[in-house]
Short mmCIF file of C-alpha atoms and ligand atoms in Angstrom, two decimals:
data_model
loop_
_atom_site.label_atom_id
_atom_site.label_comp_id
_atom_site.label_asym_id
_atom_site.label_seq_id
_atom_site.Cartn_x
_atom_site.Cartn_y
_atom_site.Cartn_z
CA UNK B 1 5.39 -11.30 64.44
CA UNK B 2 4.52 -13.95 67.06
CA UNK B 3 7.16 -15.35 69.20
CA UNK B 4 6.91 -18.40 70.99
CA UNK B 5 9.12 -19.47 73.79
CA UNK B 6 9.82 -23.03 75.26
CA UNK B 7 11.95 -25.44 76.91
CA UNK B 8 12.25 -29.06 76.38
CA UNK B 9 14.42 -31.62 78.36
CA UNK B 10 15.71 -34.70 77.10
CA UNK B 11 17.57 -37.22 79.10
CA UNK B 12 18.91 -40.35 77.77
CA UNK B 13 20.75 -42.96 79.74
CA UNK B 14 23.02 -44.52 77.77
CA UNK B 15 22.97 -48.20 77.85
CA UNK B 16 25.65 -50.10 79.24
CA UNK B 17 26.47 -53.67 78.00
CA UNK B 18 25.83 -56.22 80.59
CA UNK B 19 28.65 -58.10 79.65
CA UNK B 20 31.49 -56.80 77.81
CA UNK B 21 34.27 -58.95 75.90
CA UNK B 22 37.14 -57.89 73.70
CA UNK B 23 36.91 -55.55 71.08
CA UNK B 24 37.04 -57.55 67.29
CA UNK B 25 36.82 -55.23 64.10
CA UNK B 26 35.11 -55.77 60.61
CA UNK B 27 35.25 -53.52 57.16
CA UNK B 28 32.58 -52.59 55.20
CA UNK B 29 33.25 -51.89 51.50
CA UNK B 30 30.58 -51.45 49.16
CA UNK B 31 29.83 -50.40 45.54
CA UNK B 32 32.99 -50.37 43.60
CA UNK B 33 31.40 -50.00 40.28
CA UNK B 34 34.64 -51.10 38.20
CA UNK B 35 35.05 -49.09 35.28
CA UNK B 36 37.28 -51.00 33.09
CA UNK B 37 36.88 -48.77 30.14
CA UNK B 38 37.67 -45.68 32.49
CA UNK B 39 40.93 -44.56 30.65
CA UNK B 40 39.20 -45.34 27.15
CA UNK B 41 35.52 -45.42 26.13
CA UNK B 42 34.36 -44.06 29.58
CA UNK B 43 31.09 -46.26 29.48
CA UNK B 44 30.02 -44.90 32.89
CA UNK B 45 30.89 -41.27 32.68
CA UNK B 46 28.25 -38.81 32.47
CA UNK B 47 27.74 -38.01 28.81
CA UNK B 48 27.96 -34.15 29.17
CA UNK B 49 31.12 -34.10 31.57
CA UNK B 50 33.13 -36.80 30.22
CA UNK B 51 36.64 -35.74 31.65
CA UNK B 52 39.23 -35.27 28.90
CA UNK B 53 42.26 -36.25 31.32
CA UNK B 54 40.78 -38.35 33.74
CA UNK B 55 42.55 -38.38 37.27
CA UNK B 56 44.34 -41.43 38.01
CA UNK B 57 42.37 -42.52 41.04
CA UNK B 58 39.10 -41.30 39.74
CA UNK B 59 36.50 -38.52 38.59
CA UNK B 60 33.36 -37.47 40.31
CA UNK B 61 31.57 -38.10 36.89
CA UNK B 62 32.83 -41.35 36.38
CA UNK B 63 32.90 -44.85 37.86
CA UNK B 64 35.95 -46.67 39.58
CA UNK B 65 39.03 -47.07 37.55
CA UNK B 66 40.73 -50.25 38.77
CA UNK B 67 43.78 -48.11 40.78
CA UNK B 68 41.10 -46.62 43.07
CA UNK B 69 39.64 -50.17 43.57
CA UNK B 70 43.15 -51.52 44.36
CA UNK B 71 44.06 -48.57 46.61
CA UNK B 72 40.82 -49.05 48.70
CA UNK B 73 41.58 -52.38 49.18
CA UNK B 74 45.35 -51.86 49.92
CA UNK B 75 44.01 -49.17 52.56
CA UNK B 76 42.06 -51.89 54.39
CA UNK B 77 45.24 -54.07 54.69
CA UNK B 78 47.44 -51.15 55.93
CA UNK B 79 45.11 -49.35 58.48
CA UNK B 80 43.70 -52.91 59.94
CA UNK B 81 45.12 -56.14 58.02
CA UNK B 82 43.80 -58.13 60.89
CA UNK B 83 39.95 -57.65 61.24
CA UNK B 84 37.86 -60.83 61.96
CA UNK B 85 35.68 -60.43 58.52
CA UNK B 86 34.79 -57.99 55.89
CA UNK B 87 31.27 -57.42 54.76
CA UNK B 88 31.27 -56.64 50.84
CA UNK B 89 27.82 -55.51 49.84
CA UNK B 90 27.93 -55.49 45.94
CA UNK B 91 27.49 -53.50 43.11
CA UNK B 92 31.15 -54.42 41.41
CA UNK B 93 29.83 -53.27 38.05
CA UNK B 94 29.86 -50.19 36.35
CA UNK B 95 26.81 -48.01 35.40
CA UNK B 96 26.44 -49.06 31.92
CA UNK B 97 23.89 -49.97 29.39
CA UNK B 98 22.93 -53.67 28.80
CA UNK B 99 24.05 -53.57 25.59
CA UNK B 100 27.41 -52.46 26.38
CA UNK B 101 27.73 -55.19 29.07
CA UNK B 102 27.62 -58.68 29.17
CA UNK B 103 27.44 -61.76 31.23
CA UNK B 104 31.18 -62.53 30.11
CA UNK B 105 32.55 -59.18 30.89
CA UNK B 106 30.62 -58.97 34.23
CA UNK B 107 31.81 -62.14 35.13
CA UNK B 108 35.52 -60.77 34.54
CA UNK B 109 35.01 -58.00 36.88
CA UNK B 110 33.46 -60.20 39.65
CA UNK B 111 36.50 -62.41 39.17
CA UNK B 112 39.01 -59.73 39.30
CA UNK B 113 37.67 -57.90 42.29
CA UNK B 114 37.03 -61.10 44.21
CA UNK B 115 40.70 -61.98 43.57
CA UNK B 116 42.09 -58.61 45.04
CA UNK B 117 40.58 -58.93 48.36
CA UNK B 118 41.63 -62.54 48.63
CA UNK B 119 45.21 -61.53 47.62
CA UNK B 120 45.53 -58.44 49.75
CA UNK B 121 43.71 -59.63 52.85
CA UNK B 122 44.31 -63.71 52.54
CA UNK B 123 43.08 -64.37 56.10
CA UNK B 124 40.07 -62.24 56.53
CA UNK B 125 36.90 -63.97 55.32
CA UNK B 126 34.27 -61.84 53.33
CA UNK B 127 30.89 -62.27 53.40
CA UNK B 128 29.84 -60.77 50.31
CA UNK B 129 26.48 -59.99 48.67
CA UNK B 130 25.31 -58.95 45.18
CA UNK B 131 24.15 -55.53 44.18
CA UNK B 132 21.49 -54.90 41.60
CA UNK B 133 24.28 -53.93 38.91
CA UNK B 134 26.00 -57.36 39.35
CA UNK B 135 23.37 -59.23 37.31
CA UNK B 136 23.31 -58.93 33.39
CA UNK B 137 20.73 -57.57 32.34
CA UNK B 138 21.04 -54.85 34.94
CA UNK B 139 18.86 -55.33 37.91
CA UNK B 140 16.86 -58.46 36.73
CA UNK B 141 17.61 -60.81 39.46
CA UNK B 142 15.49 -64.01 38.64
CA UNK B 143 13.65 -65.84 41.63
CA UNK B 144 15.11 -68.93 40.94
CA UNK B 145 18.65 -70.76 39.97
CA UNK B 146 20.59 -69.39 37.21
CA UNK B 147 24.38 -69.28 36.09
CA UNK B 148 25.39 -66.19 38.04
CA UNK B 149 24.47 -67.90 41.37
CA UNK B 150 26.50 -70.91 40.24
CA UNK B 151 29.49 -69.11 39.16
CA UNK B 152 29.55 -67.01 42.21
CA UNK B 153 29.13 -69.98 44.45
CA UNK B 154 32.41 -71.32 43.40
CA UNK B 155 34.14 -68.02 43.62
CA UNK B 156 32.90 -67.44 47.35
CA UNK B 157 32.44 -71.02 48.69
CA UNK B 158 35.56 -70.87 50.93
CA UNK B 159 34.49 -67.51 52.30
CA UNK B 160 31.14 -68.79 53.12
CA UNK B 161 32.91 -72.12 54.33
CA UNK B 162 29.58 -73.82 54.90
CA UNK B 163 28.06 -76.48 52.52
CA UNK B 164 24.91 -76.46 54.12
CA UNK B 165 24.41 -72.88 52.50
CA UNK B 166 25.02 -74.23 49.04
CA UNK B 167 21.41 -74.92 48.05
CA UNK B 168 19.88 -71.48 49.11
CA UNK B 169 22.89 -69.65 47.64
CA UNK B 170 22.25 -71.36 44.15
CA UNK B 171 18.51 -70.70 44.70
CA UNK B 172 18.67 -67.24 45.81
CA UNK B 173 22.02 -65.79 46.51
CA UNK B 174 21.44 -65.75 50.32
CA UNK B 175 23.01 -67.65 53.21
CA UNK B 176 23.98 -67.63 56.95
CA UNK B 177 27.16 -68.42 58.91
CA UNK B 178 28.62 -68.26 62.11
CA UNK B 179 31.85 -66.21 62.57
CA UNK B 180 34.70 -67.79 64.49
CA UNK B 181 33.65 -65.63 67.15
CA UNK B 182 30.09 -66.73 67.03
CA UNK B 183 28.02 -63.77 65.40
CA UNK B 184 25.59 -64.97 63.25
CA UNK B 185 25.79 -63.23 59.74
CA UNK B 186 22.58 -63.32 57.67
CA UNK B 187 23.58 -62.27 54.15
CA UNK B 188 20.29 -61.24 52.03
CA UNK B 189 19.80 -60.74 48.24
CA UNK B 190 17.67 -57.84 48.50
CA UNK B 191 17.90 -57.17 44.91
CA UNK B 192 15.02 -59.70 44.44
CA UNK B 193 12.82 -56.82 46.11
CA UNK B 194 14.31 -53.91 43.75
CA UNK B 195 11.54 -51.63 41.99
CA UNK B 196 13.57 -51.73 39.03
CA UNK B 197 13.56 -55.70 38.88
CA UNK B 198 10.61 -57.03 36.56
CA UNK B 199 11.57 -60.61 36.93
CA UNK B 200 9.93 -61.13 40.03
CA UNK B 201 6.71 -59.12 39.71
CA UNK B 202 4.28 -62.08 39.90
CA UNK B 203 6.05 -63.83 42.94
CA UNK B 204 5.03 -63.75 46.50
CA UNK B 205 8.24 -64.65 47.95
CA UNK B 206 10.99 -64.51 45.42
CA UNK B 207 13.57 -67.43 46.14
CA UNK B 208 11.53 -68.26 49.35
CA UNK B 209 13.88 -65.81 50.73
CA UNK B 210 11.35 -64.16 53.23
CA UNK B 211 10.19 -67.44 54.47
CA UNK B 212 13.92 -68.37 54.91
CA UNK B 213 14.75 -65.14 56.81
CA UNK B 214 11.65 -65.68 59.03
CA UNK B 215 12.96 -69.25 60.17
CA UNK B 216 16.60 -68.24 60.15
CA UNK B 217 16.06 -65.57 62.49
CA UNK B 218 13.66 -67.72 64.71
CA UNK B 219 16.13 -70.66 64.98
CA UNK B 220 18.99 -67.84 65.93
CA UNK B 221 16.62 -66.66 68.69
CA UNK B 222 16.21 -70.16 70.14
CA UNK B 223 19.97 -70.68 69.92
CA UNK B 224 20.79 -67.48 71.50
CA UNK B 225 22.60 -66.34 68.68
CA UNK B 226 23.17 -62.49 67.79
CA UNK B 227 22.83 -61.69 64.47
CA UNK B 228 24.25 -59.08 61.76
CA UNK B 229 22.22 -58.56 58.76
CA UNK B 230 23.93 -57.76 55.67
CA UNK B 231 22.71 -56.95 51.91
CA UNK B 232 23.09 -54.28 49.09
CA UNK B 233 19.70 -52.48 48.79
CA UNK B 234 18.56 -51.21 52.41
CA UNK B 235 14.78 -51.22 53.48
CA UNK B 236 13.16 -47.98 54.63
CA UNK B 237 12.96 -44.44 53.03
CA UNK B 238 15.74 -43.17 51.29
CA UNK B 239 16.33 -39.66 52.36
CA UNK B 240 16.36 -37.05 51.29
CA UNK B 241 14.80 -38.38 48.17
CA UNK B 242 11.55 -39.69 49.73
CA UNK B 243 11.28 -43.26 48.26
CA UNK B 244 11.58 -46.96 49.04
CA UNK B 245 14.00 -48.78 46.88
CA UNK B 246 11.64 -51.97 47.24
CA UNK B 247 8.29 -52.98 45.85
CA UNK B 248 5.84 -52.43 48.78
CA UNK B 249 4.59 -56.21 48.65
CA UNK B 250 8.11 -57.22 49.47
CA UNK B 251 9.16 -54.30 51.86
CA UNK B 252 6.38 -54.61 54.21
CA UNK B 253 6.94 -58.36 55.21
CA UNK B 254 10.73 -57.68 55.16
CA UNK B 255 10.50 -55.03 57.60
CA UNK B 256 7.72 -56.73 59.63
CA UNK B 257 9.97 -59.69 59.79
CA UNK B 258 12.84 -57.73 61.02
CA UNK B 259 10.93 -55.77 63.62
CA UNK B 260 10.37 -59.01 65.24
CA UNK B 261 13.96 -60.10 65.87
CA UNK B 262 15.35 -56.44 67.14
CA UNK B 263 16.42 -57.99 70.46
CA UNK B 264 18.92 -60.35 68.83
CA UNK B 265 19.75 -58.13 65.69
CA UNK B 266 23.06 -56.13 66.76
CA UNK B 267 23.37 -54.33 63.40
CA UNK B 268 22.19 -54.12 59.69
CA UNK B 269 24.58 -53.07 57.34
CA UNK B 270 23.75 -51.65 53.37
CA UNK B 271 25.25 -50.27 50.52
CA UNK B 272 23.34 -48.91 47.15
CA UNK B 273 22.69 -45.58 48.64
CA UNK B 274 26.52 -44.51 47.69
CA UNK B 275 25.94 -42.08 50.73
CA UNK B 276 26.68 -42.49 54.43
CA UNK B 277 23.47 -43.03 56.99
CA UNK B 278 22.08 -44.61 59.54
CA UNK B 279 18.47 -45.22 61.04
CA UNK B 280 16.90 -47.29 64.04
CA UNK B 281 14.46 -49.98 63.70
CA UNK B 282 12.04 -50.56 66.67
CA UNK B 283 10.08 -53.85 67.47
CA UNK B 284 6.32 -53.18 66.97
CA UNK B 285 5.78 -52.83 70.88
CA UNK B 286 8.35 -50.22 70.95
CA UNK B 287 10.68 -52.32 73.38
CA UNK B 288 13.41 -53.14 71.29
CA UNK B 289 15.64 -51.51 68.88
CA UNK B 290 18.20 -52.40 66.35
CA UNK B 291 20.73 -49.98 64.49
CA UNK B 292 20.85 -49.62 60.65
CA UNK B 293 24.04 -48.40 59.12
CA UNK B 294 24.35 -47.29 55.09
CA UNK B 295 28.19 -47.42 53.99
CA UNK B 296 29.17 -44.88 51.37
CA UNK B 297 30.49 -46.14 48.15
CA UNK B 298 34.05 -46.54 46.65
CA UNK B 299 32.83 -45.17 43.44
CA UNK B 300 32.65 -41.43 43.54
CA UNK B 301 30.33 -41.28 40.30
CA UNK B 302 27.44 -38.79 40.35
CA UNK B 303 24.08 -40.02 39.13
CA UNK B 304 21.86 -38.01 36.87
CA UNK B 305 18.28 -38.50 36.40
CA UNK B 306 15.50 -36.51 34.96
CA UNK B 307 15.34 -33.02 36.82
CA UNK B 308 18.06 -33.74 39.28
CA UNK B 309 22.18 -34.34 39.37
CA UNK B 310 23.38 -36.33 42.31
CA UNK B 311 25.95 -34.61 44.76
CA UNK B 312 29.62 -35.08 44.59
CA UNK B 313 30.84 -37.55 46.67
CA UNK B 314 34.52 -39.03 47.86
CA UNK B 315 35.18 -42.42 47.83
CA UNK B 316 34.89 -44.37 51.43
CA UNK B 317 35.64 -47.47 53.28
CA UNK B 318 34.41 -48.53 57.03
CA UNK B 319 35.63 -49.98 59.98
CA UNK B 320 33.47 -51.08 62.84
CA UNK B 321 34.44 -51.80 66.21
CA UNK B 322 32.15 -54.71 68.09
CA UNK B 323 32.18 -57.07 71.00
CA UNK B 324 33.20 -60.22 70.08
CA UNK B 325 31.28 -61.61 73.29
CA UNK B 326 27.98 -59.93 72.58
CA UNK B 327 28.21 -58.76 68.91
CA UNK B 328 27.27 -55.33 70.05
CA UNK B 329 28.76 -52.67 67.98
CA UNK B 330 30.76 -50.20 69.90
CA UNK B 331 31.93 -47.59 67.56
CA UNK B 332 32.54 -46.67 63.77
CA UNK B 333 35.49 -45.19 61.71
CA UNK B 334 34.82 -43.88 58.37
CA UNK B 335 38.02 -43.79 56.33
CA UNK B 336 37.91 -41.90 52.73
CA UNK B 337 39.90 -40.65 49.88
CA UNK B 338 40.02 -36.75 49.27
CA UNK B 339 39.75 -37.41 45.37
CA UNK B 340 40.97 -34.06 44.34
CA UNK B 341 43.82 -34.30 46.59
CA UNK B 342 44.64 -37.83 45.50
CA UNK B 343 44.85 -36.96 41.87
CA UNK B 344 46.99 -33.95 42.48
CA UNK B 345 49.38 -35.73 44.53
CA UNK B 346 49.53 -38.85 42.45
CA UNK B 347 49.09 -41.04 45.56
CA UNK B 348 46.01 -42.41 47.12
CA UNK B 349 46.36 -41.49 50.95
CA UNK B 350 43.24 -42.76 52.64
CA UNK B 351 42.58 -41.32 55.89
CA UNK B 352 40.08 -40.94 58.72
CA UNK B 353 37.04 -39.18 57.99
CA UNK B 354 35.23 -39.24 61.17
CA UNK B 355 34.93 -41.31 64.20
CA UNK B 356 31.18 -41.84 65.36
CA UNK B 357 31.51 -41.67 68.86
CA UNK B 358 33.35 -38.03 68.57
CA UNK B 359 30.55 -36.66 66.47
CA UNK B 360 27.72 -37.88 68.03
CA UNK B 361 28.73 -38.39 71.67
CA UNK B 362 28.06 -42.08 71.79
CA UNK B 363 29.31 -44.91 73.88
CA UNK B 364 28.17 -47.71 71.88
CA UNK B 365 26.37 -48.29 68.74
CA UNK B 366 23.06 -49.96 69.82
CA UNK B 367 19.57 -49.39 68.99
CA UNK B 368 19.14 -47.46 72.01
CA UNK B 369 22.11 -45.22 71.49
CA UNK B 370 21.07 -44.41 67.68
CA UNK B 371 17.81 -43.56 68.99
CA UNK B 372 19.07 -41.13 71.28
CA UNK B 373 21.34 -39.61 68.68
CA UNK B 374 18.34 -39.44 66.31
CA UNK B 375 16.05 -37.87 69.03
CA UNK B 376 18.29 -35.29 69.84
CA UNK B 377 18.68 -34.34 65.99
CA UNK B 378 14.82 -34.22 65.73
CA UNK B 379 14.40 -31.66 68.74
CA UNK B 380 17.19 -29.54 67.13
CA UNK B 381 16.95 -29.78 63.38
CA UNK B 382 19.13 -26.78 62.64
CA UNK B 383 21.52 -28.15 64.98
CA UNK B 384 25.40 -29.04 64.48
CA UNK B 385 24.78 -32.87 64.49
CA UNK B 386 22.61 -32.61 61.68
CA UNK B 387 25.09 -30.43 59.91
CA UNK B 388 27.84 -32.86 60.57
CA UNK B 389 25.52 -35.85 59.31
CA UNK B 390 24.83 -33.99 55.85
CA UNK B 391 28.55 -33.20 55.47
CA UNK B 392 29.26 -36.85 55.81
CA UNK B 393 26.37 -37.97 54.16
CA UNK B 394 28.61 -37.19 50.73
CA UNK B 395 32.01 -38.07 52.48
CA UNK B 396 33.10 -34.71 53.40
CA UNK B 397 33.21 -33.37 49.45
CA UNK B 398 35.25 -30.43 48.16
CA UNK B 399 33.52 -27.35 49.82
CA UNK B 400 32.58 -25.70 46.36
CA UNK B 401 30.89 -28.84 45.49
CA UNK B 402 28.81 -29.30 48.94
CA UNK B 403 25.19 -28.85 48.31
CA UNK B 404 22.73 -27.40 50.89
CA UNK B 405 20.08 -29.24 53.01
CA UNK B 406 17.04 -26.95 52.87
CA UNK B 407 14.36 -27.45 55.54
CA UNK B 408 12.38 -29.93 53.42
CA UNK B 409 15.41 -31.85 53.17
CA UNK B 410 16.09 -31.67 57.05
CA UNK B 411 12.51 -32.87 57.63
CA UNK B 412 12.89 -35.87 55.21
CA UNK B 413 16.15 -37.09 57.01
CA UNK B 414 14.74 -36.62 60.55
CA UNK B 415 11.67 -38.48 59.62
CA UNK B 416 13.60 -41.26 57.84
CA UNK B 417 15.54 -42.05 60.82
CA UNK B 418 12.60 -44.13 62.26
CA UNK B 419 9.72 -44.13 59.93
CA UNK B 420 9.64 -47.24 57.42
CA UNK B 421 6.39 -47.07 55.82
CA UNK B 422 5.83 -44.24 53.27
CA UNK B 423 2.52 -43.35 55.16
CA UNK B 424 3.92 -42.56 58.66
CA UNK B 425 6.86 -41.15 57.18
CA UNK B 426 4.55 -38.38 55.29
CA UNK B 427 2.77 -37.71 58.22
CA UNK B 428 5.87 -37.23 60.43
CA UNK B 429 6.91 -34.77 57.51
CA UNK B 430 3.64 -32.86 57.44
CA UNK B 431 3.42 -32.87 61.38
CA UNK B 432 7.12 -31.15 61.54
CA UNK B 433 5.56 -28.34 59.13
CA UNK B 434 2.40 -27.68 61.23
CA UNK B 435 4.41 -27.50 64.42
CA UNK B 436 7.34 -25.84 62.95
CA UNK B 437 7.87 -23.30 65.75
CA UNK B 438 7.93 -25.85 68.50
CA UNK B 439 10.03 -28.53 66.36
CA UNK B 440 13.00 -26.43 65.17
CA UNK B 441 14.80 -25.72 68.35
CA UNK B 442 16.84 -22.12 67.82
CA UNK B 443 19.47 -23.25 70.48
CA UNK B 444 20.11 -26.31 72.62
CA UNK B 445 22.96 -27.45 74.96
CA UNK B 446 23.76 -31.10 75.86
CA UNK B 447 26.09 -32.65 78.54
CA UNK B 448 27.07 -36.03 79.24
CA UNK B 449 27.28 -36.54 83.06
CA UNK B 450 29.85 -39.18 84.13
CA UNK B 451 29.57 -40.83 80.68
CA UNK B 452 26.09 -42.29 81.44
CA UNK B 453 23.40 -39.81 81.60
CA UNK B 454 22.72 -37.49 78.50
CA UNK B 455 21.05 -34.41 79.41
CA UNK B 456 19.74 -31.73 76.82
CA UNK B 457 18.00 -28.70 77.16
CA UNK B 458 16.37 -26.90 74.07
CA UNK B 459 15.07 -23.46 73.61
CA UNK B 460 12.21 -22.98 71.05
CA UNK B 461 11.89 -19.07 70.11
C1 NAG O 501 41.30 -59.06 35.00
O1 NAG O 501 42.53 -59.79 35.79
C2 NAG O 501 43.56 -60.35 34.54
C3 NAG O 501 44.32 -60.86 35.29
O2 NAG O 501 45.07 -60.29 36.09
C4 NAG O 501 44.02 -59.36 33.73
O3 NAG O 501 44.50 -59.91 32.45
C5 NAG O 501 42.64 -58.55 32.87
O4 NAG O 501 42.75 -57.55 32.36
C6 NAG O 501 41.75 -58.08 34.02
N1 NAG O 501 40.39 -57.56 33.67
C7 NAG O 501 39.90 -56.56 33.83
C8 NAG O 501 38.60 -56.08 33.18
O5 NAG O 501 40.08 -56.03 35.11
C1 NAG O 502 23.37 -74.56 38.66
O1 NAG O 502 23.82 -75.81 39.71
C2 NAG O 502 22.95 -76.57 39.99
C3 NAG O 502 23.60 -77.78 40.86
O2 NAG O 502 24.86 -77.94 40.50
C4 NAG O 502 22.71 -77.37 38.76
O3 NAG O 502 21.65 -78.50 39.06
C5 NAG O 502 21.83 -76.26 37.75
O4 NAG O 502 21.58 -76.92 36.44
C6 NAG O 502 22.86 -75.31 37.57
N1 NAG O 502 22.24 -73.92 36.76
C7 NAG O 502 22.44 -73.48 35.81
C8 NAG O 502 21.77 -72.56 35.24
O5 NAG O 502 23.78 -73.76 35.24
C1 NAG O 503 3.61 -62.20 35.07
O1 NAG O 503 2.20 -62.41 34.50
C2 NAG O 503 1.65 -61.96 33.54
C3 NAG O 503 0.21 -61.91 33.11
O2 NAG O 503 0.07 -63.39 33.30
C4 NAG O 503 2.78 -62.08 32.27
O3 NAG O 503 2.41 -61.44 31.22
C5 NAG O 503 3.99 -61.88 32.46
O4 NAG O 503 4.91 -62.34 31.62
C6 NAG O 503 4.56 -62.24 33.69
N1 NAG O 503 6.14 -61.74 34.24
C7 NAG O 503 6.91 -62.66 34.51
C8 NAG O 503 8.05 -61.86 34.86
O5 NAG O 503 6.93 -63.59 34.79
C1 NAG O 504 7.16 -65.76 60.19
O1 NAG O 504 6.78 -66.77 61.05
C2 NAG O 504 5.64 -66.69 61.92
C3 NAG O 504 5.55 -68.07 62.94
O2 NAG O 504 7.17 -68.21 63.72
C4 NAG O 504 4.34 -66.56 61.31
O3 NAG O 504 3.42 -66.22 62.16
C5 NAG O 504 4.43 -65.15 60.26
O4 NAG O 504 3.62 -65.01 59.39
C6 NAG O 504 5.58 -65.55 59.43
N1 NAG O 504 5.86 -64.28 58.70
C7 NAG O 504 6.21 -64.62 57.38
C8 NAG O 504 6.38 -63.12 56.72
O5 NAG O 504 6.43 -65.72 56.76
C1 NAG O 505 48.27 -38.73 54.79
O1 NAG O 505 47.31 -38.15 55.44
C2 NAG O 505 47.47 -37.89 56.81
C3 NAG O 505 46.54 -37.24 57.59
O2 NAG O 505 46.05 -36.12 56.61
C4 NAG O 505 48.97 -37.10 57.07
O3 NAG O 505 49.52 -37.36 58.36
C5 NAG O 505 50.22 -38.00 56.16
O4 NAG O 505 51.17 -37.21 56.55
C6 NAG O 505 49.70 -38.23 54.86
N1 NAG O 505 50.48 -39.40 54.03
C7 NAG O 505 51.29 -39.00 53.12
C8 NAG O 505 52.10 -39.89 52.56
O5 NAG O 505 50.82 -38.00 52.42
ZN1 ZN O 506 25.69 -48.78 43.58
ZN1 ZN O 507 22.72 -50.45 43.71
#
């Protein structure tokens, strides 16, 4: 047997923000998937595993009962009631067949979830976006004005709190506002690009959103704004399932526009995956980088598609600490509900799952610091950080339900951190196979000196 031995050094200077202001906090909550039939017909539950005696707070085979949603919002108010704002990235409706749902039924679920956020956190503005399930029929967001956009404008108007945004909201469900501390929020309706949406197939720019985004980011740069992007469906390659959620003809220009503004984008926050993840997007010249975050869902529902059963995952809610002056993200706390324990105890004790800086040794959550984390994981593919990433990917599920991440899965995750086109993603994965002996480090050690310089040494045997 051939043995190779090598050492690789990696030194990263943690970027220190030039101006530091006081910290603010915002919540990110997503994918409630409210099953109002949870205690009855169980419309969302996997037909083969409908629970006979479903737990009070939910079941891994079903979407959220009302008590789970209510407890998640109350947990936000208990843990950090005075956050600056909340990002709410949609998918409020259960996973159900179109025939079992209706515009009117969806409207009740959208209204009741809007109401619980408003009532429990009355002084915190919510910057909300739609999920693909919020339309009826499922996924079919049209590229023009319709009843859902109009009705939602009335529900969310005082959160948006800017009449100049009414026209593009009624046209495509997107908007931009400035928060009280000056951070520019760009809220997109990426369901217009979803591969399951057939209502937009003949378009070139559904609801003119891409053009609007391009102009909005250009103006933001001219005004020296810092920008936070939020939407339901994320761009990039979903890993480890190796797919892009969007039609390529919309995905490519979307990614290109965003790459052009990675110097002013402080963070991008998405839902839809139901799992926990992050990535880094670089400008085309590689000079700037912006961090991308996927927050796990409130629903614990496991998907079933041909040949694959989704992993079990606990419900999650996310708190981000950021600098109010620069918008720069500083840290992230993921809270979760141990679903089995909550059902057993009869109380929903939402607790801290992890703090980003503790796990990944970061001093900030900028594109550069995330890039450093990603590089470290790449050099040390069987290392601890990827194991932690994988455990949190499904929100620390019960041990007996945790699935292994094999070699293919690890290469997929590592390549998905930075590759946004299927072609370069696949090349990255195959390069890792051909160079496997030099890419999978067997052992590594990293130290941070004075909280500034991060040095790693990797051994390849
Ligand atoms: C919505 O809220 C109303 C008022 O509290 C309640 O009567 C109704 O049952 C709720 N519907 C659903 C589907 O949660
Ligand atoms: C939505 O509202 C706009 C402006 O108020 C109106 O012109 C349009 O007809 C409405 N569309 C639908 C489908 O109700
Ligand atoms: C797209 O164009 C084709 C061919 O003209 C037409 O048959 C189809 O109905 C159109 N689809 C939509 C959603 O407009
Ligand atoms: C964005 O705007 C720039 C000019 O500022 C233009 O060159 C580019 O083609 C636009 N991109 C899209 C996708 O509209
Ligand atoms: C909730 O969980 C925390 C952390 O595990 C624990 O310290 C606390 O006692 C729990 N509270 C209740 C009411 O169970
Ligand atoms: Zn969802
Ligand atoms: Zn979704």
